[in-house]
mmCIF file with all atom_site columns, C-alpha atoms in Angstrom:
data_model
loop_
_atom_site.group_PDB
_atom_site.id
_atom_site.type_symbol
_atom_site.label_atom_id
_atom_site.label_alt_id
_atom_site.label_comp_id
_atom_site.label_asym_id
_atom_site.label_entity_id
_atom_site.label_seq_id
_atom_site.pdbx_PDB_ins_code
_atom_site.Cartn_x
_atom_site.Cartn_y
_atom_site.Cartn_z
_atom_site.occupancy
_atom_site.B_iso_or_equiv
_atom_site.pdbx_formal_charge
_atom_site.auth_seq_id
_atom_site.auth_comp_id
_atom_site.auth_asym_id
_atom_site.auth_atom_id
_atom_site.pdbx_PDB_model_num
ATOM 1   C CA . MET C 1 1   ? 0.149   -0.030 -0.099  1.00 79.00 ? 93  MET C CA 1
ATOM 2   C CA . GLN C 1 2   ? 1.146   3.401  -0.660  1.00 80.00 ? 94  GLN C CA 1
ATOM 3   C CA . THR C 1 3   ? 1.260   6.087  1.639   1.00 78.00 ? 95  THR C CA 1
ATOM 4   C CA . ALA C 1 4   ? 0.955   9.790  0.705   1.00 78.00 ? 96  ALA C CA 1
ATOM 5   C CA . ARG C 1 5   ? 3.455   11.853 2.755   1.00 86.00 ? 97  ARG C CA 1
ATOM 6   C CA . HIS C 1 6   ? 1.584   15.134 2.025   1.00 93.00 ? 98  HIS C CA 1
ATOM 7   C CA . ALA C 1 7   ? -1.807  16.168 2.400   1.00 93.00 ? 99  ALA C CA 1
ATOM 8   C CA . ARG C 1 8   ? -3.833  17.000 -0.964  1.00 92.00 ? 100 ARG C CA 1
ATOM 9   C CA . PRO C 1 9   ? -4.875  20.791 -0.619  1.00 93.00 ? 101 PRO C CA 1
ATOM 10  C CA . ALA C 1 10  ? -8.389  20.953 0.823   1.00 94.00 ? 102 ALA C CA 1
ATOM 11  C CA . GLU C 1 11  ? -10.307 21.805 -2.626  1.00 93.00 ? 103 GLU C CA 1
ATOM 12  C CA . ILE C 1 12  ? -9.523  18.248 -3.791  1.00 96.00 ? 104 ILE C CA 1
ATOM 13  C CA . ALA C 1 13  ? -9.262  16.436 -0.432  1.00 95.00 ? 105 ALA C CA 1
ATOM 14  C CA . ASP C 1 14  ? -12.252 14.334 -1.747  1.00 97.00 ? 106 ASP C CA 1
ATOM 15  C CA . TRP C 1 15  ? -11.816 14.139 -5.441  1.00 97.00 ? 107 TRP C CA 1
ATOM 16  C CA . SER C 1 16  ? -11.305 10.728 -7.001  1.00 96.00 ? 108 SER C CA 1
ATOM 17  C CA . LEU C 1 17  ? -8.373  9.950  -9.241  1.00 96.00 ? 109 LEU C CA 1
ATOM 18  C CA . GLU C 1 18  ? -10.519 10.359 -12.141 1.00 97.00 ? 110 GLU C CA 1
ATOM 19  C CA . GLN C 1 19  ? -11.620 14.054 -11.546 1.00 97.00 ? 111 GLN C CA 1
ATOM 20  C CA . ILE C 1 20  ? -7.946  14.852 -10.386 1.00 96.00 ? 112 ILE C CA 1
ATOM 21  C CA . MET C 1 21  ? -6.930  13.620 -13.904 1.00 97.00 ? 113 MET C CA 1
ATOM 22  C CA . ASP C 1 22  ? -9.837  15.330 -15.846 1.00 96.00 ? 114 ASP C CA 1
ATOM 23  C CA . ARG C 1 23  ? -8.859  18.636 -14.172 1.00 96.00 ? 115 ARG C CA 1
ATOM 24  C CA . TYR C 1 24  ? -5.131  18.618 -13.826 1.00 97.00 ? 116 TYR C CA 1
ATOM 25  C CA . VAL C 1 25  ? -4.385  17.264 -17.504 1.00 97.00 ? 117 VAL C CA 1
ATOM 26  C CA . ALA C 1 26  ? -4.050  19.714 -20.442 1.00 97.00 ? 118 ALA C CA 1
ATOM 27  C CA . ARG C 1 27  ? -3.424  18.902 -23.805 1.00 97.00 ? 119 ARG C CA 1
ATOM 28  C CA . PHE C 1 28  ? -2.147  20.961 -26.588 1.00 96.00 ? 120 PHE C CA 1
ATOM 29  C CA . ALA C 1 29  ? -4.726  19.978 -29.087 1.00 96.00 ? 121 ALA C CA 1
ATOM 30  C CA . ASP C 1 30  ? -7.344  21.234 -26.606 1.00 96.00 ? 122 ASP C CA 1
ATOM 31  C CA . ARG C 1 31  ? -5.595  24.530 -26.258 1.00 95.00 ? 123 ARG C CA 1
ATOM 32  C CA . VAL C 1 32  ? -7.053  27.406 -28.318 1.00 94.00 ? 124 VAL C CA 1
ATOM 33  C CA . PRO C 1 33  ? -4.325  30.087 -29.253 1.00 96.00 ? 125 PRO C CA 1
ATOM 34  C CA . ASP C 1 34  ? -5.429  33.418 -28.015 1.00 96.00 ? 126 ASP C CA 1
ATOM 35  C CA . TRP C 1 35  ? -3.970  35.989 -30.330 1.00 97.00 ? 127 TRP C CA 1
ATOM 36  C CA . ASN C 1 36  ? -5.609  39.247 -28.072 1.00 94.00 ? 128 ASN C CA 1
ATOM 37  C CA . ALA C 1 37  ? -4.043  37.650 -24.821 1.00 93.00 ? 129 ALA C CA 1
ATOM 38  C CA . PHE C 1 38  ? -2.006  40.680 -24.321 1.00 90.00 ? 130 PHE C CA 1
ATOM 39  C CA . SER C 1 39  ? -2.717  44.426 -24.923 1.00 86.00 ? 131 SER C CA 1
ATOM 40  C CA . ASP C 1 40  ? 0.136   45.069 -26.993 1.00 89.00 ? 132 ASP C CA 1
ATOM 41  C CA . ALA C 1 41  ? -0.616  41.862 -29.375 1.00 91.00 ? 133 ALA C CA 1
ATOM 42  C CA . SER C 1 42  ? -2.871  43.988 -31.761 1.00 88.00 ? 134 SER C CA 1
ATOM 43  C CA . ILE C 1 43  ? 0.227   46.100 -32.447 1.00 90.00 ? 135 ILE C CA 1
ATOM 44  C CA . GLU C 1 44  ? 2.342   45.128 -35.501 1.00 93.00 ? 136 GLU C CA 1
ATOM 45  C CA . GLY C 1 45  ? 5.321   43.951 -34.158 1.00 95.00 ? 137 GLY C CA 1
ATOM 46  C CA . TYR C 1 46  ? 3.873   42.311 -31.324 1.00 95.00 ? 138 TYR C CA 1
ATOM 47  C CA . HIS C 1 47  ? 1.516   39.584 -32.688 1.00 96.00 ? 139 HIS C CA 1
ATOM 48  C CA . ARG C 1 48  ? 1.697   36.656 -30.639 1.00 97.00 ? 140 ARG C CA 1
ATOM 49  C CA . ALA C 1 49  ? -0.643  33.771 -29.652 1.00 97.00 ? 141 ALA C CA 1
ATOM 50  C CA . GLN C 1 50  ? -0.801  32.455 -25.912 1.00 97.00 ? 142 GLN C CA 1
ATOM 51  C CA . HIS C 1 51  ? -1.740  28.824 -25.234 1.00 97.00 ? 143 HIS C CA 1
ATOM 52  C CA . ARG C 1 52  ? -2.862  28.665 -21.752 1.00 97.00 ? 144 ARG C CA 1
ATOM 53  C CA . PHE C 1 53  ? -1.955  25.379 -19.631 1.00 98.00 ? 145 PHE C CA 1
ATOM 54  C CA . ILE C 1 54  ? -1.746  26.577 -15.848 1.00 98.00 ? 146 ILE C CA 1
ATOM 55  C CA . GLY C 1 55  ? -3.310  29.772 -14.827 1.00 96.00 ? 147 GLY C CA 1
ATOM 56  C CA . ALA C 1 56  ? -3.421  32.801 -17.308 1.00 95.00 ? 148 ALA C CA 1
ATOM 57  C CA . GLY C 1 57  ? 0.028   33.980 -17.050 1.00 94.00 ? 149 GLY C CA 1
ATOM 58  C CA . ALA C 1 58  ? 0.187   38.102 -17.400 1.00 92.00 ? 150 ALA C CA 1
ATOM 59  C CA . SER C 1 59  ? -2.831  38.010 -19.745 1.00 91.00 ? 151 SER C CA 1
ATOM 60  C CA . GLY C 1 60  ? -5.073  38.876 -16.523 1.00 90.00 ? 152 GLY C CA 1
ATOM 61  C CA . LYS C 1 61  ? -7.549  36.470 -18.063 1.00 93.00 ? 153 LYS C CA 1
ATOM 62  C CA . HIS C 1 62  ? -7.717  34.521 -14.572 1.00 92.00 ? 154 HIS C CA 1
ATOM 63  C CA . ASP C 1 63  ? -11.421 33.363 -15.452 1.00 91.00 ? 155 ASP C CA 1
ATOM 64  C CA . ASP C 1 64  ? -10.045 30.990 -18.125 1.00 92.00 ? 156 ASP C CA 1
ATOM 65  C CA . GLY C 1 65  ? -12.033 27.477 -16.845 1.00 92.00 ? 157 GLY C CA 1
ATOM 66  C CA . SER C 1 66  ? -10.217 25.551 -19.384 1.00 94.00 ? 158 SER C CA 1
ATOM 67  C CA . VAL C 1 67  ? -6.754  25.799 -17.998 1.00 96.00 ? 159 VAL C CA 1
ATOM 68  C CA . VAL C 1 68  ? -5.519  23.808 -15.190 1.00 97.00 ? 160 VAL C CA 1
ATOM 69  C CA . PRO C 1 69  ? -5.529  25.766 -11.764 1.00 95.00 ? 161 PRO C CA 1
ATOM 70  C CA . ALA C 1 70  ? -2.606  27.788 -11.065 1.00 96.00 ? 162 ALA C CA 1
ATOM 71  C CA . GLY C 1 71  ? -1.191  27.664 -7.505  1.00 94.00 ? 163 GLY C CA 1
ATOM 72  C CA . ASN C 1 72  ? 2.254   29.271 -7.518  1.00 95.00 ? 164 ASN C CA 1
ATOM 73  C CA . PHE C 1 73  ? 3.129   29.675 -10.922 1.00 97.00 ? 165 PHE C CA 1
ATOM 74  C CA . THR C 1 74  ? 1.662   29.542 -14.444 1.00 98.00 ? 166 THR C CA 1
ATOM 75  C CA . LEU C 1 75  ? 3.034   28.039 -17.445 1.00 98.00 ? 167 LEU C CA 1
ATOM 76  C CA . SER C 1 76  ? 1.828   28.872 -21.230 1.00 98.00 ? 168 SER C CA 1
ATOM 77  C CA . ILE C 1 77  ? 3.005   27.978 -24.692 1.00 98.00 ? 169 ILE C CA 1
ATOM 78  C CA . MET C 1 78  ? 3.500   31.327 -26.885 1.00 98.00 ? 170 MET C CA 1
ATOM 79  C CA . LEU C 1 79  ? 3.435   31.337 -30.798 1.00 98.00 ? 171 LEU C CA 1
ATOM 80  C CA . VAL C 1 80  ? 5.607   33.853 -32.195 1.00 98.00 ? 172 VAL C CA 1
ATOM 81  C CA . PRO C 1 81  ? 5.505   34.391 -35.885 1.00 98.00 ? 173 PRO C CA 1
ATOM 82  C CA . PRO C 1 82  ? 8.596   35.564 -37.846 1.00 98.00 ? 174 PRO C CA 1
ATOM 83  C CA . GLY C 1 83  ? 9.025   39.297 -37.204 1.00 98.00 ? 175 GLY C CA 1
ATOM 84  C CA . GLN C 1 84  ? 6.942   39.414 -34.292 1.00 98.00 ? 176 GLN C CA 1
ATOM 85  C CA . GLY C 1 85  ? 7.886   39.365 -30.500 1.00 97.00 ? 177 GLY C CA 1
ATOM 86  C CA . ASN C 1 86  ? 6.784   41.175 -27.157 1.00 95.00 ? 178 ASN C CA 1
ATOM 87  C CA . ALA C 1 87  ? 7.042   44.969 -25.898 1.00 93.00 ? 179 ALA C CA 1
ATOM 88  C CA . ALA C 1 88  ? 9.997   45.592 -23.402 1.00 95.00 ? 180 ALA C CA 1
ATOM 89  C CA . HIS C 1 89  ? 8.283   45.154 -20.010 1.00 94.00 ? 181 HIS C CA 1
ATOM 90  C CA . THR C 1 90  ? 8.485   43.977 -16.430 1.00 95.00 ? 182 THR C CA 1
ATOM 91  C CA . HIS C 1 91  ? 7.016   41.922 -13.967 1.00 95.00 ? 183 HIS C CA 1
ATOM 92  C CA . GLU C 1 92  ? 6.842   41.608 -10.180 1.00 96.00 ? 184 GLU C CA 1
ATOM 93  C CA . VAL C 1 93  ? 8.042   38.232 -10.372 1.00 97.00 ? 185 VAL C CA 1
ATOM 94  C CA . GLU C 1 94  ? 10.211  35.819 -12.200 1.00 97.00 ? 186 GLU C CA 1
ATOM 95  C CA . GLU C 1 95  ? 9.576   35.173 -16.012 1.00 98.00 ? 187 GLU C CA 1
ATOM 96  C CA . VAL C 1 96  ? 11.251  32.031 -17.816 1.00 98.00 ? 188 VAL C CA 1
ATOM 97  C CA . PHE C 1 97  ? 11.283  31.947 -21.473 1.00 98.00 ? 189 PHE C CA 1
ATOM 98  C CA . PHE C 1 98  ? 12.143  28.387 -22.384 1.00 98.00 ? 190 PHE C CA 1
ATOM 99  C CA . ILE C 1 99  ? 12.578  27.949 -26.244 1.00 98.00 ? 191 ILE C CA 1
ATOM 100 C CA . LEU C 1 100 ? 10.963  24.592 -27.490 1.00 98.00 ? 192 LEU C CA 1
ATOM 101 C CA . GLN C 1 101 ? 10.804  25.004 -31.185 1.00 98.00 ? 193 GLN C CA 1
ATOM 102 C CA . GLY C 1 102 ? 12.590  27.623 -33.590 1.00 98.00 ? 194 GLY C CA 1
ATOM 103 C CA . ARG C 1 103 ? 14.800  30.529 -32.686 1.00 98.00 ? 195 ARG C CA 1
ATOM 104 C CA . CYS C 1 104 ? 14.346  33.607 -30.779 1.00 97.00 ? 196 CYS C CA 1
ATOM 105 C CA . THR C 1 105 ? 16.179  36.731 -29.585 1.00 98.00 ? 197 THR C CA 1
ATOM 106 C CA . VAL C 1 106 ? 15.864  37.628 -26.084 1.00 98.00 ? 198 VAL C CA 1
ATOM 107 C CA . PHE C 1 107 ? 16.850  40.621 -24.262 1.00 98.00 ? 199 PHE C CA 1
ATOM 108 C CA . VAL C 1 108 ? 17.331  42.606 -21.224 1.00 98.00 ? 200 VAL C CA 1
ATOM 109 C CA . GLU C 1 109 ? 17.624  46.304 -20.829 1.00 96.00 ? 201 GLU C CA 1
ATOM 110 C CA . ASP C 1 110 ? 18.277  49.273 -18.283 1.00 95.00 ? 202 ASP C CA 1
ATOM 111 C CA . GLU C 1 111 ? 16.110  52.341 -17.749 1.00 92.00 ? 203 GLU C CA 1
ATOM 112 C CA . ALA C 1 112 ? 18.467  54.311 -19.680 1.00 93.00 ? 204 ALA C CA 1
ATOM 113 C CA . GLY C 1 113 ? 17.757  51.871 -22.833 1.00 90.00 ? 205 GLY C CA 1
ATOM 114 C CA . THR C 1 114 ? 20.814  49.962 -23.089 1.00 96.00 ? 206 THR C CA 1
ATOM 115 C CA . ARG C 1 115 ? 20.013  46.524 -24.444 1.00 97.00 ? 207 ARG C CA 1
ATOM 116 C CA . LEU C 1 116 ? 21.769  43.038 -24.320 1.00 98.00 ? 208 LEU C CA 1
ATOM 117 C CA . SER C 1 117 ? 20.532  40.388 -26.686 1.00 98.00 ? 209 SER C CA 1
ATOM 118 C CA . LYS C 1 118 ? 21.214  36.751 -27.317 1.00 98.00 ? 210 LYS C CA 1
ATOM 119 C CA . GLU C 1 119 ? 19.666  34.307 -29.540 1.00 98.00 ? 211 GLU C CA 1
ATOM 120 C CA . LEU C 1 120 ? 18.308  31.176 -28.390 1.00 98.00 ? 212 LEU C CA 1
ATOM 121 C CA . GLY C 1 121 ? 17.345  27.732 -29.809 1.00 98.00 ? 213 GLY C CA 1
ATOM 122 C CA . PRO C 1 122 ? 15.722  24.650 -28.841 1.00 98.00 ? 214 PRO C CA 1
ATOM 123 C CA . TRP C 1 123 ? 16.181  23.433 -25.244 1.00 98.00 ? 215 TRP C CA 1
ATOM 124 C CA . GLU C 1 124 ? 17.731  27.042 -24.210 1.00 98.00 ? 216 GLU C CA 1
ATOM 125 C CA . LEU C 1 125 ? 16.094  29.667 -21.921 1.00 98.00 ? 217 LEU C CA 1
ATOM 126 C CA . ILE C 1 126 ? 16.303  33.130 -20.166 1.00 98.00 ? 218 ILE C CA 1
ATOM 127 C CA . SER C 1 127 ? 15.178  33.513 -16.391 1.00 98.00 ? 219 SER C CA 1
ATOM 128 C CA . CYS C 1 128 ? 14.154  37.007 -16.134 1.00 97.00 ? 220 CYS C CA 1
ATOM 129 C CA . PRO C 1 129 ? 14.417  38.490 -12.573 1.00 97.00 ? 221 PRO C CA 1
ATOM 130 C CA . PRO C 1 130 ? 11.377  40.942 -11.108 1.00 97.00 ? 222 PRO C CA 1
ATOM 131 C CA . GLY C 1 131 ? 11.793  44.260 -11.967 1.00 96.00 ? 223 GLY C CA 1
ATOM 132 C CA . VAL C 1 132 ? 14.298  43.706 -14.993 1.00 97.00 ? 224 VAL C CA 1
ATOM 133 C CA . ILE C 1 133 ? 13.307  44.829 -18.307 1.00 96.00 ? 225 ILE C CA 1
ATOM 134 C CA . HIS C 1 134 ? 12.944  42.079 -20.586 1.00 97.00 ? 226 HIS C CA 1
ATOM 135 C CA . GLY C 1 135 ? 11.500  40.579 -23.790 1.00 97.00 ? 227 GLY C CA 1
ATOM 136 C CA . TYR C 1 136 ? 11.711  38.524 -26.629 1.00 98.00 ? 228 TYR C CA 1
ATOM 137 C CA . GLN C 1 137 ? 11.639  39.080 -30.874 1.00 98.00 ? 229 GLN C CA 1
ATOM 138 C CA . ASN C 1 138 ? 11.465  36.292 -33.752 1.00 98.00 ? 230 ASN C CA 1
ATOM 139 C CA . ASP C 1 139 ? 14.070  37.625 -36.118 1.00 97.00 ? 231 ASP C CA 1
ATOM 140 C CA . THR C 1 140 ? 14.090  34.169 -38.235 1.00 98.00 ? 232 THR C CA 1
ATOM 141 C CA . ASP C 1 141 ? 11.648  33.480 -41.309 1.00 98.00 ? 233 ASP C CA 1
ATOM 142 C CA . GLU C 1 142 ? 10.283  30.318 -39.058 1.00 98.00 ? 234 GLU C CA 1
ATOM 143 C CA . PRO C 1 143 ? 7.764   30.439 -36.581 1.00 98.00 ? 235 PRO C CA 1
ATOM 144 C CA . CYS C 1 144 ? 8.958   29.969 -32.824 1.00 98.00 ? 236 CYS C CA 1
ATOM 145 C CA . TYR C 1 145 ? 6.987   28.186 -30.003 1.00 98.00 ? 237 TYR C CA 1
ATOM 146 C CA . LEU C 1 146 ? 8.505   29.028 -26.242 1.00 98.00 ? 238 LEU C CA 1
ATOM 147 C CA . GLN C 1 147 ? 7.249   28.033 -23.106 1.00 98.00 ? 239 GLN C CA 1
ATOM 148 C CA . VAL C 1 148 ? 6.798   30.842 -20.596 1.00 98.00 ? 240 VAL C CA 1
ATOM 149 C CA . VAL C 1 149 ? 6.570   30.326 -16.745 1.00 98.00 ? 241 VAL C CA 1
ATOM 150 C CA . LEU C 1 150 ? 5.562   33.206 -14.274 1.00 98.00 ? 242 LEU C CA 1
ATOM 151 C CA . GLY C 1 151 ? 6.325   32.785 -10.963 1.00 97.00 ? 243 GLY C CA 1
ATOM 152 C CA . ARG C 1 152 ? 2.901   33.604 -9.232  1.00 96.00 ? 244 ARG C CA 1
ATOM 153 C CA . GLY C 1 153 ? -0.213  31.971 -9.796  1.00 96.00 ? 245 GLY C CA 1
ATOM 154 C CA . LYS C 1 154 ? -2.120  35.217 -10.690 1.00 95.00 ? 246 LYS C CA 1
ATOM 155 C CA . PRO C 1 155 ? 0.397   37.455 -11.797 1.00 94.00 ? 247 PRO C CA 1
ATOM 156 C CA . GLU C 1 156 ? -0.328  41.409 -12.657 1.00 89.00 ? 248 GLU C CA 1
ATOM 157 C CA . VAL C 1 157 ? -0.216  42.245 -16.068 1.00 86.00 ? 249 VAL C CA 1
ATOM 158 C CA . ALA C 1 158 ? 3.055   43.033 -17.911 1.00 86.00 ? 250 ALA C CA 1
ATOM 159 C CA . GLY C 1 159 ? 4.462   46.792 -17.075 1.00 87.00 ? 251 GLY C CA 1
ATOM 160 C CA . PHE C 1 160 ? 5.205   48.130 -20.510 1.00 88.00 ? 252 PHE C CA 1
ATOM 161 C CA . ALA C 1 161 ? 8.745   49.897 -20.420 1.00 87.00 ? 253 ALA C CA 1
ATOM 162 C CA . ASP C 1 162 ? 7.790   52.073 -23.272 1.00 83.00 ? 254 ASP C CA 1
ATOM 163 C CA . GLN C 1 163 ? 5.110   54.686 -22.418 1.00 78.00 ? 255 GLN C CA 1
ATOM 164 C CA . ALA C 1 164 ? 4.527   55.309 -25.826 1.00 77.00 ? 256 ALA C CA 1
ATOM 165 C CA . LEU C 1 165 ? 3.379   52.026 -26.282 1.00 71.00 ? 257 LEU C CA 1
ATOM 166 C CA . PHE C 1 166 ? 0.112   52.830 -24.280 1.00 57.00 ? 258 PHE C CA 1
ATOM 167 C CA . GLU C 1 167 ? -0.458  55.314 -26.822 1.00 61.00 ? 259 GLU C CA 1
ATOM 168 C CA . LYS C 1 168 ? -0.223  52.964 -29.755 1.00 57.00 ? 260 LYS C CA 1
ATOM 169 C CA . ARG C 1 169 ? -2.372  50.590 -27.852 1.00 47.00 ? 261 ARG C CA 1
ATOM 170 C CA . GLU C 1 170 ? -5.220  53.066 -27.775 1.00 50.00 ? 262 GLU C CA 1
ATOM 171 C CA . ALA C 1 171 ? -4.912  53.909 -31.132 1.00 52.00 ? 263 ALA C CA 1
ATOM 172 C CA . HIS C 1 172 ? -5.546  50.333 -32.450 1.00 43.00 ? 264 HIS C CA 1
ATOM 173 C CA . LEU C 1 173 ? -8.578  49.254 -29.784 1.00 43.00 ? 265 LEU C CA 1
#
């Protein structure tokens, strides 16, 4: 007989194994790419789709009942078409970009606008500490898939480094 060394969380204490499997398994085929997950995603250069697996990430869409409930982190897969990426931003928690397929240029910058970049390929990552301006860009002619992990179950939405981005976003809404 097996002995559980840790108690189940109260919300699933009485669940059957079938209920646990049904709620805590997410398949890529069942994920719907959300091309409007982020406020900058409608702006040319920032088009990307989020496939949510655990929690909503920084999209703020915390009511998405199709995802595995987030406890202490979120996990999603981003589809980044050629020539697209995300705007320089920060979070209040750590964020990890782990490249699954394709190549992507990741960057960090300081408040003066100095930027350092590195191109990453499959099975490579960058871990961005809280408050560090960061982002990515697909500078290739192939789509890139990257896994994104944020260090909180319900992180705040991204804080854009470029104030002008908010004006561009408003013009595209």
